């Protein structure tokens, strides 16, 4: 661990930025997820979205930070922004590692930048941030509930995704809290429509971009994306380990009028994630040595 910020995790509600470097660029590994291209591209494909996405989130929330009368919420925005800045740095390294292996990261990132550049209205950008934060929080909840999903994954990558999942859970409610705080006079049904419209406008492009990039990724490895490839893809996302199947019920909860981002087991998952990270990367430890699968 390259220096936590020194904030002792006394409360599961704390947002704790952790300045950890995982050394992905120095440990660039093709098919690092148990030698399985489909499992690996599920994670690598998500990383393509993250540097640009996290910069977008920070801008969206910081736009309102000085306008809030709620000092505690403003402090949460600051903690959120620092966490996301560290995530951006590590995923930039992650994506550079992919590029070093021959993947056309720049081409895969182009539609992500274009999609995020469409929305200019600050309130709409905030609503999109709420939608994407729900997606990442959903993936993070599943990851921390089922850490065995990453069995067989190379240690630097596994540790990065577990760290990311933990911090996403710690700040999962901030964007929605900000949306509520900056729309006090907006009727509840209008806020609901704003929220779900932003999700609908986000999830469809996300899927198209992800599937487009999946083809580019596979072709780099000389893998044909014919029926057999996509059947295996469906098996991985829907059956074993079933990433998307496990996420689907949590994802749908966003469409409930009274949606609350907090789940009953969040506090336990945060405690579990912190204990896991402390055991895997105790203070003073550095990035995983090159070639270690840990």
Short mmCIF file of C-alpha atoms in Angstrom, two decimals:
data_model
loop_
_atom_site.label_atom_id
_atom_site.label_comp_id
_atom_site.label_asym_id
_atom_site.label_seq_id
_atom_site.Cartn_x
_atom_site.Cartn_y
_atom_site.Cartn_z
CA UNK A 1 0.00 0.00 0.00
CA UNK A 2 1.53 3.26 -1.11
CA UNK A 3 0.19 5.25 1.72
CA UNK A 4 -3.43 5.33 2.84
CA UNK A 5 -4.51 8.85 3.74
CA UNK A 6 -4.18 7.91 7.39
CA UNK A 7 -7.92 8.06 8.06
CA UNK A 8 -8.80 5.18 10.35
CA UNK A 9 -11.90 3.35 9.14
CA UNK A 10 -13.96 3.81 12.31
CA UNK A 11 -17.34 4.00 10.60
CA UNK A 12 -18.70 2.07 7.64
CA UNK A 13 -20.17 5.35 6.35
CA UNK A 14 -16.71 6.95 6.04
CA UNK A 15 -15.44 7.80 2.57
CA UNK A 16 -11.75 6.92 2.78
CA UNK A 17 -9.48 7.77 -0.17
CA UNK A 18 -6.67 5.21 -0.36
CA UNK A 19 -3.62 6.15 -2.38
CA UNK A 20 -2.69 2.66 -3.55
CA UNK A 21 -0.64 1.79 -6.62
CA UNK A 22 -1.25 -1.67 -8.02
CA UNK A 23 1.54 -1.81 -10.59
CA UNK A 24 -0.72 -2.99 -13.42
CA UNK A 25 1.44 -1.35 -16.09
CA UNK A 26 4.48 -3.27 -14.84
CA UNK A 27 2.46 -6.50 -14.71
CA UNK A 28 0.60 -6.29 -18.02
CA UNK A 29 -0.88 -9.74 -18.57
CA UNK A 30 -2.95 -11.06 -21.46
CA UNK A 31 -5.95 -13.12 -20.31
CA UNK A 32 -4.99 -12.48 -16.68
CA UNK A 33 -8.32 -13.88 -15.48
CA UNK A 34 -7.51 -17.58 -15.32
CA UNK A 35 -6.40 -17.61 -18.95
CA UNK A 36 -10.02 -16.98 -20.00
CA UNK A 37 -10.49 -14.28 -22.66
CA UNK A 38 -14.20 -13.82 -21.92
CA UNK A 39 -13.78 -13.32 -18.18
CA UNK A 40 -10.78 -11.05 -18.77
CA UNK A 41 -12.53 -8.85 -21.32
CA UNK A 42 -15.49 -8.36 -18.95
CA UNK A 43 -13.12 -6.52 -16.60
CA UNK A 44 -10.81 -4.99 -19.22
CA UNK A 45 -13.82 -3.76 -21.20
CA UNK A 46 -15.14 -1.97 -18.12
CA UNK A 47 -11.78 -0.32 -17.47
CA UNK A 48 -12.00 1.31 -20.92
CA UNK A 49 -14.91 3.42 -19.63
CA UNK A 50 -13.41 4.44 -16.32
CA UNK A 51 -10.76 7.16 -16.71
CA UNK A 52 -13.00 9.38 -18.83
CA UNK A 53 -16.04 8.43 -16.79
CA UNK A 54 -14.46 9.22 -13.45
CA UNK A 55 -13.28 12.62 -14.64
CA UNK A 56 -16.87 13.24 -15.76
CA UNK A 57 -18.21 12.28 -12.31
CA UNK A 58 -15.79 14.57 -10.50
CA UNK A 59 -16.72 17.55 -12.71
CA UNK A 60 -20.44 16.81 -12.31
CA UNK A 61 -20.36 16.84 -8.51
CA UNK A 62 -17.77 19.57 -8.01
CA UNK A 63 -19.92 21.91 -10.10
CA UNK A 64 -22.38 21.91 -7.18
CA UNK A 65 -19.98 21.64 -4.22
CA UNK A 66 -19.69 25.39 -3.59
CA UNK A 67 -23.45 25.89 -4.10
CA UNK A 68 -24.55 23.55 -1.33
CA UNK A 69 -25.50 24.83 2.10
CA UNK A 70 -24.75 21.40 3.53
CA UNK A 71 -21.16 21.35 4.74
CA UNK A 72 -21.20 17.60 5.45
CA UNK A 73 -22.34 16.83 1.91
CA UNK A 74 -19.69 19.17 0.50
CA UNK A 75 -17.07 17.22 2.47
CA UNK A 76 -18.45 13.96 1.08
CA UNK A 77 -18.08 15.37 -2.43
CA UNK A 78 -14.45 16.12 -1.65
CA UNK A 79 -13.81 12.59 -0.36
CA UNK A 80 -15.63 11.16 -3.36
CA UNK A 81 -13.54 13.27 -5.74
CA UNK A 82 -10.25 12.17 -4.20
CA UNK A 83 -11.27 8.51 -4.39
CA UNK A 84 -12.27 8.93 -8.02
CA UNK A 85 -9.02 10.73 -8.83
CA UNK A 86 -7.04 7.74 -7.54
CA UNK A 87 -9.31 5.40 -9.54
CA UNK A 88 -8.64 7.49 -12.65
CA UNK A 89 -4.88 7.24 -12.17
CA UNK A 90 -4.92 3.47 -11.66
CA UNK A 91 -7.24 2.79 -14.58
CA UNK A 92 -5.14 4.99 -16.85
CA UNK A 93 -2.22 2.71 -15.95
CA UNK A 94 -4.47 -0.31 -16.46
CA UNK A 95 -5.47 0.90 -19.93
CA UNK A 96 -1.86 1.70 -20.83
CA UNK A 97 -1.05 -1.90 -19.86
CA UNK A 98 -3.73 -3.09 -22.30
CA UNK A 99 -2.24 -0.87 -25.00
CA UNK A 100 1.20 -2.34 -24.32
CA UNK A 101 -0.26 -5.78 -25.09
CA UNK A 102 -1.44 -4.56 -28.49
CA UNK A 103 -5.07 -3.65 -27.78
CA UNK A 104 -6.26 -0.48 -29.53
CA UNK A 105 -7.29 1.34 -26.37
CA UNK A 106 -7.46 4.72 -28.09
CA UNK A 107 -10.00 3.40 -30.61
CA UNK A 108 -12.03 1.74 -27.85
CA UNK A 109 -12.10 4.94 -25.79
CA UNK A 110 -13.32 7.15 -28.66
CA UNK A 111 -17.06 6.33 -28.36
CA UNK A 112 -16.87 6.63 -24.57
CA UNK A 113 -15.56 10.20 -24.85
CA UNK A 114 -18.13 11.02 -27.51
CA UNK A 115 -21.03 9.65 -25.45
CA UNK A 116 -20.01 11.50 -22.30
CA UNK A 117 -19.52 14.70 -24.27
CA UNK A 118 -23.15 14.84 -25.43
CA UNK A 119 -24.66 16.14 -22.20
CA UNK A 120 -23.86 19.78 -21.42
CA UNK A 121 -26.57 20.75 -18.91
CA UNK A 122 -25.09 20.47 -15.36
CA UNK A 123 -28.25 18.94 -13.89
CA UNK A 124 -28.46 16.36 -16.66
CA UNK A 125 -24.77 15.56 -16.20
CA UNK A 126 -25.46 15.01 -12.51
CA UNK A 127 -28.36 12.68 -13.33
CA UNK A 128 -26.13 10.68 -15.70
CA UNK A 129 -23.53 10.49 -12.93
CA UNK A 130 -26.20 9.09 -10.58
CA UNK A 131 -27.08 6.45 -13.17
CA UNK A 132 -23.50 5.35 -13.79
CA UNK A 133 -22.71 5.37 -10.08
CA UNK A 134 -25.60 2.96 -9.58
CA UNK A 135 -24.13 0.65 -12.24
CA UNK A 136 -20.69 0.68 -10.61
CA UNK A 137 -22.18 0.25 -7.14
CA UNK A 138 -24.17 -2.74 -8.40
CA UNK A 139 -21.06 -4.39 -9.83
CA UNK A 140 -19.21 -3.58 -6.61
CA UNK A 141 -21.88 -5.11 -4.38
CA UNK A 142 -21.77 -8.34 -6.39
CA UNK A 143 -17.96 -8.38 -6.28
CA UNK A 144 -17.81 -7.97 -2.50
CA UNK A 145 -20.61 -10.46 -1.91
CA UNK A 146 -18.91 -13.04 -4.10
CA UNK A 147 -15.14 -12.36 -3.97
CA UNK A 148 -14.54 -15.93 -5.15
CA UNK A 149 -15.60 -14.65 -8.57
CA UNK A 150 -12.00 -13.49 -8.91
CA UNK A 151 -10.47 -16.85 -8.01
CA UNK A 152 -7.74 -17.59 -10.52
CA UNK A 153 -7.18 -13.94 -11.41
CA UNK A 154 -3.67 -12.44 -11.34
CA UNK A 155 -3.09 -10.66 -8.03
CA UNK A 156 -2.51 -7.07 -9.26
CA UNK A 157 -5.77 -7.08 -11.20
CA UNK A 158 -7.79 -8.84 -8.51
CA UNK A 159 -6.57 -6.43 -5.87
CA UNK A 160 -7.34 -3.38 -7.99
CA UNK A 161 -10.92 -4.50 -8.66
CA UNK A 162 -11.58 -5.35 -5.01
CA UNK A 163 -10.19 -1.95 -3.91
CA UNK A 164 -12.31 -0.21 -6.51
CA UNK A 165 -15.42 -2.13 -5.41
CA UNK A 166 -14.87 -1.17 -1.76
CA UNK A 167 -14.53 2.53 -2.49
CA UNK A 168 -17.52 2.54 -4.84
CA UNK A 169 -19.64 1.20 -1.99
CA UNK A 170 -18.29 3.82 0.42
CA UNK A 171 -19.41 6.70 -1.82
CA UNK A 172 -22.38 5.08 -3.60
CA UNK A 173 -25.01 7.49 -2.21
CA UNK A 174 -23.16 10.79 -2.72
CA UNK A 175 -24.33 11.59 -6.26
CA UNK A 176 -27.99 10.92 -5.45
CA UNK A 177 -27.72 12.95 -2.25
CA UNK A 178 -26.39 15.84 -4.31
CA UNK A 179 -29.21 15.46 -6.85
CA UNK A 180 -31.78 15.69 -4.06
CA UNK A 181 -30.00 18.64 -2.46
CA UNK A 182 -29.88 20.73 -5.65
CA UNK A 183 -33.50 20.03 -6.67
CA UNK A 184 -35.44 20.85 -3.46
CA UNK A 185 -38.30 22.44 -5.39
CA UNK A 186 -38.55 19.78 -8.07
CA UNK A 187 -41.65 17.59 -7.77
CA UNK A 188 -40.85 14.03 -6.81
CA UNK A 189 -42.26 12.60 -10.04
CA UNK A 190 -40.14 15.01 -12.08
CA UNK A 191 -37.01 14.00 -10.20
CA UNK A 192 -37.93 10.35 -10.79
CA UNK A 193 -38.34 10.94 -14.53
CA UNK A 194 -35.02 12.81 -14.64
CA UNK A 195 -33.30 9.93 -12.86
CA UNK A 196 -34.72 7.05 -14.93
CA UNK A 197 -34.47 8.95 -18.22
CA UNK A 198 -30.77 9.45 -17.53
CA UNK A 199 -30.39 5.72 -16.82
CA UNK A 200 -32.17 4.80 -20.06
CA UNK A 201 -29.99 7.23 -21.99
CA UNK A 202 -26.89 5.72 -20.36
CA UNK A 203 -27.40 1.96 -20.33
CA UNK A 204 -28.22 1.55 -24.05
CA UNK A 205 -25.07 3.35 -25.35
CA UNK A 206 -23.01 1.57 -22.68
CA UNK A 207 -24.11 -1.84 -23.99
CA UNK A 208 -23.50 -0.92 -27.62
CA UNK A 209 -20.04 0.46 -26.85
CA UNK A 210 -19.14 -2.52 -24.67
CA UNK A 211 -20.16 -5.04 -27.34
CA UNK A 212 -18.36 -3.04 -30.06
CA UNK A 213 -15.20 -2.99 -27.96
CA UNK A 214 -15.57 -6.70 -27.20
CA UNK A 215 -15.20 -7.41 -30.93
CA UNK A 216 -12.14 -5.15 -31.21
CA UNK A 217 -10.58 -6.77 -28.15
CA UNK A 218 -11.16 -10.32 -29.42
CA UNK A 219 -9.85 -9.54 -32.91
CA UNK A 220 -6.59 -8.29 -31.39
CA UNK A 221 -6.13 -11.79 -29.98
CA UNK A 222 -6.98 -13.36 -33.31
CA UNK A 223 -10.26 -14.70 -31.93
CA UNK A 224 -13.21 -14.84 -34.33
CA UNK A 225 -16.41 -13.35 -32.93
CA UNK A 226 -18.78 -15.86 -34.45
CA UNK A 227 -21.73 -17.69 -32.84
CA UNK A 228 -19.48 -19.85 -30.66
CA UNK A 229 -17.75 -16.77 -29.25
CA UNK A 230 -21.04 -15.04 -28.39
CA UNK A 231 -22.55 -18.18 -26.88
CA UNK A 232 -19.55 -18.41 -24.58
CA UNK A 233 -19.95 -14.67 -23.83
CA UNK A 234 -23.60 -15.26 -22.85
CA UNK A 235 -22.56 -18.19 -20.64
CA UNK A 236 -20.05 -16.02 -18.77
CA UNK A 237 -22.42 -13.07 -18.23
CA UNK A 238 -25.57 -15.09 -17.53
CA UNK A 239 -24.54 -18.44 -16.04
CA UNK A 240 -21.00 -18.93 -14.73
CA UNK A 241 -19.82 -16.77 -13.12
CA UNK A 242 -22.91 -14.85 -14.28
CA UNK A 243 -21.69 -11.27 -13.81
CA UNK A 244 -24.69 -9.58 -15.38
CA UNK A 245 -27.27 -12.07 -14.05
CA UNK A 246 -26.15 -11.37 -10.49
CA UNK A 247 -26.30 -7.61 -11.12
CA UNK A 248 -29.70 -7.52 -12.80
CA UNK A 249 -32.00 -7.43 -9.72
CA UNK A 250 -29.94 -4.64 -8.14
CA UNK A 251 -29.88 -2.75 -11.43
CA UNK A 252 -33.69 -2.90 -11.75
CA UNK A 253 -34.15 -1.44 -8.26
CA UNK A 254 -33.11 1.93 -9.70
CA UNK A 255 -36.48 2.08 -11.48
CA UNK A 256 -38.45 1.94 -8.24
CA UNK A 257 -40.02 5.35 -7.42
CA UNK A 258 -38.74 5.16 -3.84
CA UNK A 259 -35.28 3.89 -4.77
CA UNK A 260 -32.73 4.03 -1.95
CA UNK A 261 -29.10 3.34 -2.95
CA UNK A 262 -28.34 1.76 0.40
CA UNK A 263 -28.70 -2.01 0.72
CA UNK A 264 -29.22 -3.85 3.99
CA UNK A 265 -25.80 -5.51 3.79
CA UNK A 266 -23.75 -2.47 2.72
CA UNK A 267 -22.13 -1.96 6.13
CA UNK A 268 -21.14 -5.62 6.31
CA UNK A 269 -19.75 -5.54 2.76
CA UNK A 270 -17.68 -2.44 3.56
CA UNK A 271 -16.27 -4.12 6.69
CA UNK A 272 -15.57 -7.26 4.66
CA UNK A 273 -13.89 -5.28 1.88
CA UNK A 274 -11.70 -3.32 4.29
CA UNK A 275 -10.59 -6.48 6.07
CA UNK A 276 -9.83 -8.17 2.73
CA UNK A 277 -7.79 -5.21 1.50
CA UNK A 278 -5.88 -4.92 4.78
CA UNK A 279 -4.97 -8.61 4.60
CA UNK A 280 -4.01 -8.53 0.90
CA UNK A 281 -2.13 -5.21 0.99
CA UNK A 282 -1.07 -4.33 4.55
CA UNK A 283 0.43 -0.87 5.15
CA UNK A 284 3.91 -0.62 3.68
CA UNK A 285 3.39 -3.20 0.97
CA UNK A 286 4.02 -2.17 -2.60
CA UNK A 287 2.77 -3.23 -6.01
CA UNK A 288 2.81 -6.95 -6.75
CA UNK A 289 6.13 -8.12 -8.23
CA UNK A 290 6.11 -8.70 -11.97
CA UNK A 291 4.79 -12.11 -12.92
CA UNK A 292 3.15 -12.82 -9.55
CA UNK A 293 -0.28 -14.39 -9.66
CA UNK A 294 -0.52 -14.28 -5.88
#
